[in-house]
CSV table of C-alpha atoms in Angstrom, one decimal:
chain,number,residue,atom,x,y,z
A,1,MET,CA,127.5,99.0,134.5
A,2,ARG,CA,129.6,97.1,132.1
A,3,MET,CA,131.6,100.2,131.2
A,4,VAL,CA,132.4,100.7,134.8
A,5,PHE,CA,134.0,97.3,135.0
A,6,LYS,CA,136.0,97.9,131.8
A,7,LEU,CA,137.2,101.2,133.3
A,8,ILE,CA,138.2,99.5,136.6
A,9,PHE,CA,140.0,96.7,134.7
A,10,THR,CA,141.9,99.2,132.5
A,11,ILE,CA,143.0,101.2,135.5
A,12,ALA,CA,144.1,98.0,137.3
A,13,LEU,CA,146.0,96.9,134.2
A,14,LEU,CA,147.8,100.3,133.9
A,15,VAL,CA,148.7,100.2,137.6
A,16,ALA,CA,150.2,96.7,137.2
A,17,VAL,CA,152.2,97.8,134.2
A,18,ALA,CA,153.5,100.9,136.1
A,19,ILE,CA,154.5,98.7,139.1
A,20,PHE,CA,156.2,96.2,136.8
A,21,THR,CA,158.0,99.1,135.1
A,22,GLY,CA,159.1,100.6,138.4
A,23,PHE,CA,160.6,97.3,139.7
A,24,ASN,CA,162.5,96.8,136.5
A,25,LEU,CA,163.9,100.2,135.8
A,26,GLY,CA,167.3,99.3,137.4
A,27,ASN,CA,167.6,96.1,135.3
A,28,LYS,CA,169.6,96.7,132.1
A,29,CYS,CA,170.8,94.4,129.3
A,30,ASP,CA,172.8,94.6,126.1
A,31,ILE,CA,170.8,94.1,122.8
A,32,TRP,CA,172.2,93.1,119.5
A,33,LEU,CA,169.9,94.2,116.7
A,34,PHE,CA,170.8,93.7,113.0
A,35,GLY,CA,174.5,94.0,113.6
A,36,LYS,CA,174.3,97.0,116.0
A,37,GLN,CA,175.0,96.7,119.7
A,38,PHE,CA,172.8,98.6,122.2
A,39,ASN,CA,174.3,98.8,125.7
A,40,GLN,CA,172.6,99.2,129.0
A,41,VAL,CA,169.0,99.1,127.6
A,42,PRO,CA,166.3,98.8,130.4
A,43,VAL,CA,164.6,95.4,130.4
A,44,PHE,CA,161.2,97.0,130.3
A,45,ILE,CA,161.9,98.7,127.0
A,46,THR,CA,163.0,95.4,125.5
A,47,ILE,CA,159.8,93.7,126.6
A,48,ALA,CA,157.6,96.6,125.4
A,49,ILE,CA,159.3,96.7,122.0
A,50,SER,CA,159.0,92.9,121.7
A,51,PHE,CA,155.3,93.1,122.6
A,52,ALA,CA,154.7,95.8,120.0
A,53,ALA,CA,156.5,93.9,117.3
A,54,GLY,CA,154.4,90.8,118.0
A,55,ILE,CA,151.2,92.8,117.7
A,56,LEU,CA,152.4,94.4,114.4
A,57,ALA,CA,153.3,91.0,113.0
A,58,ALA,CA,149.8,89.6,113.9
A,59,LEU,CA,147.7,92.5,112.5
A,60,PRO,CA,148.0,91.5,108.8
A,61,ALA,CA,146.9,88.0,109.6
A,62,VAL,CA,143.8,89.3,111.5
A,63,PHE,CA,142.7,91.9,109.0
A,64,LEU,CA,143.7,90.4,105.7
A,65,ARG,CA,142.4,86.9,106.1
A,66,GLY,CA,139.2,87.6,104.0
A,67,GLU,CA,135.8,86.1,104.4
A,68,LYS,CA,135.1,82.5,103.6
A,69,LYS,CA,132.6,82.1,100.8
A,70,MET,CA,130.0,79.4,101.0
A,71,THR,CA,129.4,77.0,98.2
A,72,PRO,CA,125.8,76.6,97.1
A,73,GLU,CA,125.7,73.1,98.8
A,74,GLN,CA,126.9,74.6,102.1
A,75,ALA,CA,124.2,77.4,101.9
A,76,ARG,CA,121.5,74.8,101.2
A,77,ALA,CA,122.7,72.6,104.1
A,78,LEU,CA,122.7,75.7,106.4
A,79,ALA,CA,119.2,76.7,105.3
A,80,GLU,CA,118.0,73.1,106.0
A,81,ARG,CA,119.5,73.1,109.5
A,82,LEU,CA,118.0,76.4,110.3
A,83,GLU,CA,114.6,75.2,109.0
A,84,GLN,CA,114.8,72.1,111.1
A,85,ASN,CA,115.8,74.1,114.2
A,86,GLU,CA,112.8,76.4,113.6
A,87,LYS,CA,110.5,73.4,113.3
A,88,LYS,CA,111.8,71.9,116.5
A,89,GLN,CA,111.3,75.2,118.3
A,90,LEU,CA,107.8,75.4,117.0
A,91,GLU,CA,107.0,71.9,118.0
A,92,LYS,CA,108.3,72.5,121.6
A,93,GLN,CA,106.2,75.7,121.8
A,94,LEU,CA,103.1,73.8,120.7
A,95,ASN,CA,103.8,71.0,123.1
A,96,ARG,CA,104.2,73.5,126.0
A,97,GLN,CA,101.0,75.2,125.0
A,98,LYS,CA,99.1,71.8,124.8
A,99,ARG,CA,100.4,70.8,128.2
A,100,LEU,CA,99.4,74.1,129.6
A,101,GLU,CA,95.9,73.8,128.2
A,102,GLU,CA,95.6,70.2,129.6
A,103,ALA,CA,96.7,71.4,133.0
A,104,LYS,CA,94.2,74.2,132.9
A,105,ALA,CA,91.4,71.8,132.0
A,106,LYS,CA,92.4,69.4,134.8
A,107,ALA,CA,92.5,72.2,137.3
A,108,GLN,CA,89.1,73.4,136.1
A,109,ALA,CA,87.6,69.9,136.3
A,110,ALA,CA,89.1,69.4,139.8
A,111,PHE,CA,87.7,72.7,141.0
A,112,GLU,CA,84.2,71.9,139.6
A,113,LYS,CA,84.2,68.4,141.3
A,114,LYS,CA,85.4,69.8,144.6
A,115,PRO,CA,82.6,69.0,147.2
A,116,LYS,CA,81.1,72.0,149.0
A,117,LYS,CA,81.4,71.9,152.8
A,118,ASP,CA,78.1,71.1,154.6
A,119,GLY,CA,76.1,72.2,151.5
A,120,LYS,CA,77.3,75.8,151.9
A,121,ASP,CA,79.0,77.9,149.3
A,122,ALA,CA,82.8,78.0,149.0
A,123,GLN,CA,82.5,81.7,150.0
A,124,SER,CA,80.9,80.8,153.3
A,125,SER,CA,84.0,78.9,154.3
A,126,VAL,CA,85.8,82.2,154.6
A,127,PRO,CA,85.7,83.4,158.2
A,128,GLN,CA,83.2,86.3,158.7
A,129,GLU,CA,84.4,89.3,160.7
A,130,ASN,CA,82.5,90.0,163.9
A,131,LYS,CA,80.2,92.9,163.6
């Protein structure tokens, strides 16, 4: 299902880009690039080239940043936090289990103390079918 939404989003994005391109094909501008003048360049091409240049400039920062190394103190602190979280989770689970057992015991006690109607069984309180 998630792939379907990705496909629909991609198609919608491509349609939006195509519409934007179509509306801007008539708009032209002059570009000066490193001492060379380019005349009557469509605005859409200028935008697309600027976008691609931005992506290319950002890629080294993304892929070459390297992994942060943990110091032994940071590793110990992380291990302690994880251990504390596990203890808290275990305590919560034990408390839930204890409350559940107490509730079951109360329900059982209430069921056993429930008075029987007119000295009859609890089963006799269920209506009998006419034969």
